[in-house]
Amino acid sequence: MQLVNHHYQIQGLNLEDICQEFGTPLYIYDADAILEKIQSLRTAFSGLPLRLKYAAKALTNISILKLMKSQQVGIDVVSIQEARLGLMAGFAPEEIMFTPNGVSFQEMQEAIELGINIGIDNLPMLEHFGQLYADKLSCSLRLNPHIVAGGHAKIQVAHINSKFGISISQLSQILEIVNNYQIKIAGLHVHTGSDLKDADVFLQTAAILFDAAMQFKHLRFINFGGGFKVAYKKGDHTTNIHELGAKLKDAFLAFCERYGKNLEIWFEPGKFLVSEAGLLLVKTNVVKKAPTTVFVQVDSGMNHLIRPMMYDAYHDIVNISNPDGPQQEYTVVGYICETDTLGANRELNEVREGDIIAIKNAGAYGFSMSSNYNSRLRPAEVMVYKGQAKLIRKREELEDLIKNQVVADWES
Ligand code: LLP
């Protein structure tokens, strides 16, 4: 969002007008910001056979998926439902990569029936796959390289105690199953963690994958997962994708030579593509002066944006209704009956009842992790594209809370 003539805007549209039209709380996404991020990755990895598979879990709205599709970005999905949403958005099955963890073999078979790319993350699943599909299909394998990296303990997923992937120390067991059933392994996959600010983490992972890759004869791609760190506040250290692109290019091309074949290089960015493109716009219900702090109580909370509570995540907050007001310190909290602090001790332009507050970096893992806790309704979603703001998801209504409830009759 930009401040233009005392008004905060996206693509020339005033955010306050958008709130008037669609109401609050409201998720709003700037499509141009997403397109720029796609382009920046393509520039950073130019000269490499790059395939982007957007991690749909970050923001799964079908209109966002369609936007990705329009840019020849594929998708990474982790549930059969995400896969079906991808198909509804118009993706061909071969553009969809299924990388679930701990799913039943039945769900895997449903995915196989859809014709999407299959990713396997445990040895029993590999065995099942080998028994039934080795002669018909290929799959990829998620490896756990034993690397501790990621912005918060909860989003570090490639250490030795992590549930994700097959441990690199079990490579001989993998090979035994692969050879036994003659399974064609089309790709090796890792996702090390989220908020990986250090480009070297990707290079360490690459070295491990490249060594392992020499054991597989039918590879088409190496998939490095997602995890690029974006800026959550001014001055934040982010992944230097250009440095990464340059270093990885040399390592990757050398690996392809060693392997004897040119492979594709895949990434599955979630946050990088959509985090900064999204805002959660909320309204100030109450400005409450307590003895030690002034609370701004808004019409939202951890039910709509759980990241501050779940990962101690910092989200920048701006009072968009009073850009010229004097700065004061506030603690912005939600209306949920929990300590749902969205931002503590923030300098904001003076906040008055009714002011619209923008919570930044809400594009990734905002709406997609929202809930109905406290029987609150989920917000509407709006996308701004080609200078127009359009509703891409209706605000929930009471009916949505009750539609699946069955009031059991114990008398009959
Ligand atoms: N690929 C796989 C297999 C993943 O599990 C994930 C994220 C990604 C790609 C995308 O990662 P990203 O580029 O968005 O960092 N809810 C947490 C993040 C959890 C990420 C889970 N997996 C958060 O809000 O920080």
CSV table of N, CA and C in Angstrom, one decimal, residues 30-144:
chain,number,residue,atom,x,y,z
A,30,ASP,N,-3.1,-7.5,-3.3
A,30,ASP,CA,-2.7,-6.7,-4.4
A,30,ASP,C,-2.1,-7.7,-5.4
A,31,ALA,N,-2.8,-7.9,-6.5
A,31,ALA,CA,-2.3,-8.9,-7.5
A,31,ALA,C,-1.0,-8.4,-8.1
A,32,ASP,N,-0.8,-7.1,-8.3
A,32,ASP,CA,0.4,-6.6,-8.9
A,32,ASP,C,1.6,-7.0,-8.1
A,33,ALA,N,1.4,-6.9,-6.8
A,33,ALA,CA,2.6,-7.2,-5.9
A,33,ALA,C,3.0,-8.7,-6.0
A,34,ILE,N,2.0,-9.6,-6.3
A,34,ILE,CA,2.3,-11.0,-6.5
A,34,ILE,C,3.0,-11.2,-7.8
A,35,LEU,N,2.5,-10.5,-8.8
A,35,LEU,CA,3.2,-10.6,-10.1
A,35,LEU,C,4.6,-10.2,-10.1
A,36,GLU,N,4.9,-9.1,-9.3
A,36,GLU,CA,6.3,-8.6,-9.2
A,36,GLU,C,7.2,-9.7,-8.5
A,37,LYS,N,6.6,-10.3,-7.5
A,37,LYS,CA,7.4,-11.3,-6.8
A,37,LYS,C,7.7,-12.5,-7.7
A,38,ILE,N,6.8,-12.9,-8.5
A,38,ILE,CA,7.0,-14.0,-9.5
A,38,ILE,C,8.2,-13.6,-10.4
A,39,GLN,N,8.1,-12.4,-10.9
A,39,GLN,CA,9.1,-11.9,-11.8
A,39,GLN,C,10.4,-11.9,-11.2
A,40,SER,N,10.5,-11.4,-9.9
A,40,SER,CA,11.8,-11.3,-9.3
A,40,SER,C,12.4,-12.7,-9.1
A,41,LEU,N,11.6,-13.7,-8.8
A,41,LEU,CA,12.2,-15.1,-8.7
A,41,LEU,C,12.8,-15.5,-10.1
A,42,ARG,N,12.0,-15.2,-11.1
A,42,ARG,CA,12.4,-15.7,-12.4
A,42,ARG,C,13.7,-15.0,-12.8
A,43,THR,N,13.8,-13.7,-12.4
A,43,THR,CA,15.1,-12.9,-12.7
A,43,THR,C,16.2,-13.5,-11.9
A,44,ALA,N,16.0,-13.8,-10.7
A,44,ALA,CA,17.1,-14.3,-9.8
A,44,ALA,C,17.6,-15.6,-10.2
A,45,PHE,N,16.7,-16.5,-10.8
A,45,PHE,CA,17.1,-17.8,-11.2
A,45,PHE,C,17.2,-18.0,-12.7
A,46,SER,N,17.4,-16.8,-13.4
A,46,SER,CA,17.5,-16.9,-14.9
A,46,SER,C,18.7,-17.7,-15.3
A,47,GLY,N,18.6,-18.4,-16.4
A,47,GLY,CA,19.7,-19.3,-16.8
A,47,GLY,C,19.6,-20.7,-16.2
A,48,LEU,N,18.5,-20.9,-15.4
A,48,LEU,CA,18.3,-22.2,-14.8
A,48,LEU,C,16.9,-22.7,-15.3
A,49,PRO,N,16.7,-24.0,-15.5
A,49,PRO,CA,15.4,-24.5,-15.9
A,49,PRO,C,14.5,-24.5,-14.7
A,50,LEU,N,14.0,-23.3,-14.3
A,50,LEU,CA,13.2,-23.1,-13.1
A,50,LEU,C,11.8,-23.4,-13.3
A,51,ARG,N,11.2,-24.2,-12.3
A,51,ARG,CA,9.7,-24.3,-12.3
A,51,ARG,C,9.2,-23.9,-10.9
A,52,LEU,N,8.3,-23.0,-10.9
A,52,LEU,CA,7.7,-22.5,-9.6
A,52,LEU,C,6.4,-23.3,-9.4
A,53,LYS,N,6.3,-23.8,-8.1
A,53,LYS,CA,5.1,-24.5,-7.7
A,53,LYS,C,4.6,-23.7,-6.4
A,54,TYR,N,3.7,-22.8,-6.6
A,54,TYR,CA,3.2,-22.0,-5.5
A,54,TYR,C,2.7,-22.9,-4.4
A,55,ALA,N,3.1,-22.7,-3.1
A,55,ALA,CA,2.6,-23.5,-2.0
A,55,ALA,C,1.2,-23.0,-1.6
A,56,ALA,N,0.2,-23.7,-2.2
A,56,ALA,CA,-1.2,-23.2,-2.1
A,56,ALA,C,-1.7,-23.0,-0.7
A,57,LYS,N,-1.1,-23.7,0.2
A,57,LYS,CA,-1.6,-23.6,1.6
A,57,LYS,C,-1.4,-22.2,2.2
A,58,ALA,N,-0.5,-21.4,1.6
A,58,ALA,CA,-0.3,-20.0,2.1
A,58,ALA,C,-1.6,-19.2,1.9
A,59,LEU,N,-2.2,-19.3,0.8
A,59,LEU,CA,-3.4,-18.5,0.5
A,59,LEU,C,-4.1,-19.3,-0.6
A,60,THR,N,-5.2,-19.9,-0.3
A,60,THR,CA,-5.8,-20.9,-1.2
A,60,THR,C,-7.0,-20.5,-2.0
A,61,ASN,N,-7.3,-19.2,-1.9
A,61,ASN,CA,-8.5,-18.7,-2.7
A,61,ASN,C,-8.3,-19.0,-4.2
A,62,ILE,N,-9.4,-19.5,-4.8
A,62,ILE,CA,-9.3,-20.0,-6.2
A,62,ILE,C,-8.9,-18.8,-7.1
A,63,SER,N,-9.3,-17.6,-6.8
A,63,SER,CA,-8.9,-16.5,-7.7
A,63,SER,C,-7.4,-16.3,-7.6
A,64,ILE,N,-6.8,-16.5,-6.5
A,64,ILE,CA,-5.3,-16.4,-6.3
A,64,ILE,C,-4.7,-17.5,-7.1
A,65,LEU,N,-5.2,-18.7,-7.0
A,65,LEU,CA,-4.7,-19.9,-7.8
A,65,LEU,C,-4.7,-19.6,-9.3
A,66,LYS,N,-5.9,-19.0,-9.7
A,66,LYS,CA,-6.0,-18.7,-11.1
A,66,LYS,C,-4.9,-17.7,-11.6
A,67,LEU,N,-4.7,-16.7,-10.7
A,67,LEU,CA,-3.6,-15.7,-11.0
A,67,LEU,C,-2.3,-16.4,-11.2
A,68,MET,N,-2.0,-17.4,-10.3
A,68,MET,CA,-0.7,-18.1,-10.5
A,68,MET,C,-0.7,-18.9,-11.8
A,69,LYS,N,-1.8,-19.5,-12.1
A,69,LYS,CA,-1.9,-20.3,-13.3
A,69,LYS,C,-1.7,-19.4,-14.5
A,70,SER,N,-2.2,-18.2,-14.5
A,70,SER,CA,-2.1,-17.2,-15.6
A,70,SER,C,-0.6,-16.8,-15.8
A,71,GLN,N,0.2,-17.0,-14.8
A,71,GLN,CA,1.6,-16.7,-14.9
A,71,GLN,C,2.5,-17.9,-15.2
A,72,GLN,N,1.9,-19.0,-15.5
A,72,GLN,CA,2.6,-20.3,-15.7
A,72,GLN,C,3.3,-20.8,-14.4
A,73,VAL,N,2.7,-20.4,-13.3
A,73,VAL,CA,3.2,-20.9,-12.0
A,73,VAL,C,2.4,-22.1,-11.6
A,74,GLY,N,3.0,-23.3,-11.4
A,74,GLY,CA,2.2,-24.5,-10.9
A,74,GLY,C,1.9,-24.4,-9.5
A,75,ILE,N,1.3,-25.4,-8.9
A,75,ILE,CA,1.1,-25.4,-7.4
A,75,ILE,C,1.5,-26.7,-6.7
A,76,ASP,N,1.9,-26.4,-5.4
A,76,ASP,CA,2.2,-27.5,-4.5
A,76,ASP,C,1.0,-27.6,-3.6
A,77,VAL,N,0.5,-28.8,-3.5
A,77,VAL,CA,-0.7,-29.0,-2.6
A,77,VAL,C,-0.4,-30.1,-1.5
A,78,VAL,N,-1.1,-30.0,-0.4
A,78,VAL,CA,-0.8,-30.9,0.7
A,78,VAL,C,-2.0,-31.7,1.1
A,79,SER,N,-3.1,-31.5,0.5
A,79,SER,CA,-4.3,-32.3,0.8
A,79,SER,C,-5.1,-32.5,-0.5
A,80,ILE,N,-5.9,-33.5,-0.4
A,80,ILE,CA,-6.7,-33.8,-1.6
A,80,ILE,C,-7.6,-32.6,-1.9
A,81,GLN,N,-8.1,-31.9,-0.9
A,81,GLN,CA,-9.0,-30.8,-1.1
A,81,GLN,C,-8.2,-29.7,-1.8
A,82,GLU,N,-7.0,-29.4,-1.4
A,82,GLU,CA,-6.2,-28.4,-2.1
A,82,GLU,C,-6.0,-28.8,-3.6
A,83,ALA,N,-5.8,-30.1,-3.8
A,83,ALA,CA,-5.6,-30.6,-5.1
A,83,ALA,C,-6.8,-30.3,-6.0
A,84,ARG,N,-8.0,-30.6,-5.4
A,84,ARG,CA,-9.3,-30.3,-6.1
A,84,ARG,C,-9.5,-28.9,-6.4
A,85,LEU,N,-9.1,-28.0,-5.4
A,85,LEU,CA,-9.2,-26.6,-5.7
A,85,LEU,C,-8.3,-26.2,-6.8
A,86,GLY,N,-7.1,-26.8,-6.9
A,86,GLY,CA,-6.2,-26.5,-8.0
A,86,GLY,C,-6.8,-26.8,-9.3
A,87,LEU,N,-7.5,-28.0,-9.4
A,87,LEU,CA,-8.1,-28.4,-10.6
A,87,LEU,C,-9.2,-27.5,-11.0
A,88,MET,N,-10.0,-27.0,-9.9
A,88,MET,CA,-11.1,-26.1,-10.2
A,88,MET,C,-10.5,-24.8,-10.7
A,89,ALA,N,-9.3,-24.4,-10.3
A,89,ALA,CA,-8.7,-23.2,-10.8
A,89,ALA,C,-8.2,-23.3,-12.2
A,90,GLY,N,-8.2,-24.5,-12.7
A,90,GLY,CA,-7.8,-24.7,-14.1
A,90,GLY,C,-6.4,-25.3,-14.3
A,91,PHE,N,-5.8,-25.7,-13.2
A,91,PHE,CA,-4.5,-26.3,-13.4
A,91,PHE,C,-4.7,-27.7,-14.1
A,92,ALA,N,-3.8,-28.1,-15.0
A,92,ALA,CA,-3.7,-29.4,-15.5
A,92,ALA,C,-3.1,-30.3,-14.4
A,93,PRO,N,-3.5,-31.6,-14.3
A,93,PRO,CA,-3.0,-32.4,-13.2
A,93,PRO,C,-1.5,-32.4,-13.1
A,94,GLU,N,-0.8,-32.4,-14.3
A,94,GLU,CA,0.7,-32.4,-14.3
A,94,GLU,C,1.3,-31.2,-13.7
A,95,GLU,N,0.5,-30.1,-13.6
A,95,GLU,CA,1.1,-28.8,-13.0
A,95,GLU,C,0.9,-28.8,-11.5
A,96,ILE,N,0.3,-29.9,-10.9
A,96,ILE,CA,0.1,-29.9,-9.5
A,96,ILE,C,1.0,-30.9,-8.9
A,97,MET,N,1.7,-30.5,-7.8
A,97,MET,CA,2.6,-31.4,-7.1
A,97,MET,C,1.9,-31.7,-5.7
A,98,PHE,N,1.8,-32.9,-5.4
A,98,PHE,CA,1.1,-33.3,-4.1
A,98,PHE,C,2.2,-33.7,-3.1
A,99,THR,N,2.4,-32.9,-2.1
A,99,THR,CA,3.5,-33.2,-1.1
A,99,THR,C,2.9,-33.3,0.3
A,100,PRO,N,2.0,-34.2,0.6
A,100,PRO,CA,1.4,-34.3,1.9
A,100,PRO,C,2.4,-35.0,2.9
A,101,ASN,N,2.0,-35.0,4.1
A,101,ASN,CA,2.8,-35.8,5.1
A,101,ASN,C,1.8,-36.5,6.0
A,102,GLY,N,2.1,-37.8,6.2
A,102,GLY,CA,1.3,-38.6,7.1
A,102,GLY,C,-0.1,-38.8,6.6
A,103,VAL,N,-0.4,-38.8,5.3
A,103,VAL,CA,-1.8,-39.0,4.8
A,103,VAL,C,-2.0,-40.6,4.7
A,104,SER,N,-3.2,-40.9,4.6
A,104,SER,CA,-3.5,-42.4,4.4
A,104,SER,C,-3.2,-42.8,3.0
A,105,PHE,N,-3.0,-44.1,2.8
A,105,PHE,CA,-2.8,-44.5,1.4
A,105,PHE,C,-4.0,-44.3,0.5
A,106,GLN,N,-5.1,-44.3,1.2
A,106,GLN,CA,-6.4,-44.0,0.4
A,106,GLN,C,-6.4,-42.6,-0.2
A,107,GLU,N,-5.9,-41.6,0.6
A,107,GLU,CA,-5.8,-40.3,0.1
A,107,GLU,C,-4.8,-40.2,-1.0
A,108,MET,N,-3.7,-40.9,-0.9
A,108,MET,CA,-2.7,-41.0,-1.9
A,108,MET,C,-3.3,-41.5,-3.2
A,109,GLN,N,-4.1,-42.6,-3.1
A,109,GLN,CA,-4.7,-43.2,-4.3
A,109,GLN,C,-5.7,-42.2,-4.9
A,110,GLU,N,-6.4,-41.4,-4.1
A,110,GLU,CA,-7.3,-40.4,-4.7
A,110,GLU,C,-6.5,-39.5,-5.6
A,111,ALA,N,-5.3,-39.1,-5.0
A,111,ALA,CA,-4.5,-38.1,-5.7
A,111,ALA,C,-4.0,-38.8,-7.0
A,112,ILE,N,-3.6,-40.1,-6.9
A,112,ILE,CA,-3.1,-40.8,-8.1
A,112,ILE,C,-4.2,-40.8,-9.2
A,113,GLU,N,-5.5,-41.0,-8.7
A,113,GLU,CA,-6.6,-41.0,-9.7
A,113,GLU,C,-6.8,-39.7,-10.4
A,114,LEU,N,-6.4,-38.6,-9.6
A,114,LEU,CA,-6.5,-37.3,-10.2
A,114,LEU,C,-5.4,-37.0,-11.3
A,115,GLY,N,-4.4,-37.9,-11.2
A,115,GLY,CA,-3.3,-37.7,-12.2
A,115,GLY,C,-2.3,-36.7,-11.9
A,116,ILE,N,-2.3,-36.3,-10.6
A,116,ILE,CA,-1.3,-35.2,-10.2
A,116,ILE,C,0.0,-35.9,-9.8
A,117,ASN,N,1.1,-35.1,-9.7
A,117,ASN,CA,2.4,-35.6,-9.3
A,117,ASN,C,2.4,-36.0,-7.8
A,118,ILE,N,3.0,-37.2,-7.6
A,118,ILE,CA,2.9,-37.8,-6.2
A,118,ILE,C,4.3,-37.6,-5.5
A,119,GLY,N,4.2,-37.1,-4.3
A,119,GLY,CA,5.4,-36.9,-3.5
A,119,GLY,C,5.2,-37.8,-2.2
A,120,ILE,N,6.2,-38.6,-1.9
A,120,ILE,CA,6.1,-39.5,-0.8
A,120,ILE,C,7.1,-39.1,0.3
A,121,ASP,N,6.6,-39.2,1.6
A,121,ASP,CA,7.4,-38.7,2.7
A,121,ASP,C,7.6,-39.8,3.8
A,122,ASN,N,7.4,-41.0,3.5
A,122,ASN,CA,7.7,-42.1,4.5
A,122,ASN,C,7.9,-43.4,3.8
A,123,LEU,N,8.6,-44.3,4.5
A,123,LEU,CA,9.0,-45.6,3.9
A,123,LEU,C,7.8,-46.5,3.7
A,124,PRO,N,6.9,-46.6,4.6
A,124,PRO,CA,5.7,-47.5,4.4
A,124,PRO,C,4.9,-47.1,3.1
A,125,MET,N,4.8,-45.7,2.9
A,125,MET,CA,4.0,-45.3,1.8
A,125,MET,C,4.8,-45.6,0.5
A,126,LEU,N,6.1,-45.5,0.5
A,126,LEU,CA,6.9,-45.9,-0.6
A,126,LEU,C,6.7,-47.4,-1.0
A,127,GLU,N,6.7,-48.2,0.0
A,127,GLU,CA,6.4,-49.6,-0.1
A,127,GLU,C,5.1,-49.9,-0.8
A,128,HIS,N,4.0,-49.2,-0.3
A,128,HIS,CA,2.7,-49.4,-0.8
A,128,HIS,C,2.7,-48.9,-2.3
A,129,PHE,N,3.3,-47.8,-2.5
A,129,PHE,CA,3.4,-47.2,-3.9
A,129,PHE,C,4.1,-48.3,-4.8
A,130,GLY,N,5.2,-48.8,-4.3
A,130,GLY,CA,5.9,-49.8,-5.1
A,130,GLY,C,5.1,-51.0,-5.5
A,131,GLN,N,4.4,-51.5,-4.5
A,131,GLN,CA,3.6,-52.7,-4.7
A,131,GLN,C,2.5,-52.5,-5.8
A,132,LEU,N,1.9,-51.3,-5.8
A,132,LEU,CA,0.7,-51.1,-6.7
A,132,LEU,C,1.0,-50.3,-7.9
A,133,TYR,N,2.0,-49.4,-7.9
A,133,TYR,CA,2.1,-48.5,-9.0
A,133,TYR,C,3.4,-48.4,-9.7
A,134,ALA,N,4.4,-49.2,-9.2
A,134,ALA,CA,5.8,-49.0,-9.8
A,134,ALA,C,5.8,-49.2,-11.3
A,135,ASP,N,5.0,-50.1,-11.8
A,135,ASP,CA,5.1,-50.3,-13.3
A,135,ASP,C,4.3,-49.3,-14.1
A,136,LYS,N,3.5,-48.4,-13.4
A,136,LYS,CA,2.7,-47.5,-14.1
A,136,LYS,C,3.1,-46.0,-14.0
A,137,LEU,N,3.6,-45.7,-12.7
A,137,LEU,CA,3.8,-44.3,-12.4
A,137,LEU,C,5.2,-44.0,-11.8
A,138,SER,N,5.6,-42.7,-11.8
A,138,SER,CA,6.8,-42.4,-11.0
A,138,SER,C,6.3,-41.5,-9.8
A,139,CYS,N,7.2,-41.2,-8.9
A,139,CYS,CA,6.9,-40.4,-7.8
A,139,CYS,C,8.1,-39.6,-7.4
A,140,SER,N,7.9,-38.6,-6.5
A,140,SER,CA,9.1,-38.0,-6.0
A,140,SER,C,9.2,-38.3,-4.5
A,141,LEU,N,10.4,-38.1,-3.9
A,141,LEU,CA,10.6,-38.4,-2.5
A,141,LEU,C,11.0,-37.2,-1.7
A,142,ARG,N,10.3,-37.0,-0.6
A,142,ARG,CA,10.8,-35.9,0.3
A,142,ARG,C,11.8,-36.4,1.3
A,143,LEU,N,13.0,-35.8,1.3
A,143,LEU,CA,14.1,-36.2,2.2
A,143,LEU,C,14.2,-35.2,3.3
A,144,ASN,N,14.6,-35.8,4.4
A,144,ASN,CA,14.9,-34.9,5.6
A,144,ASN,C,16.4,-34.8,5.7
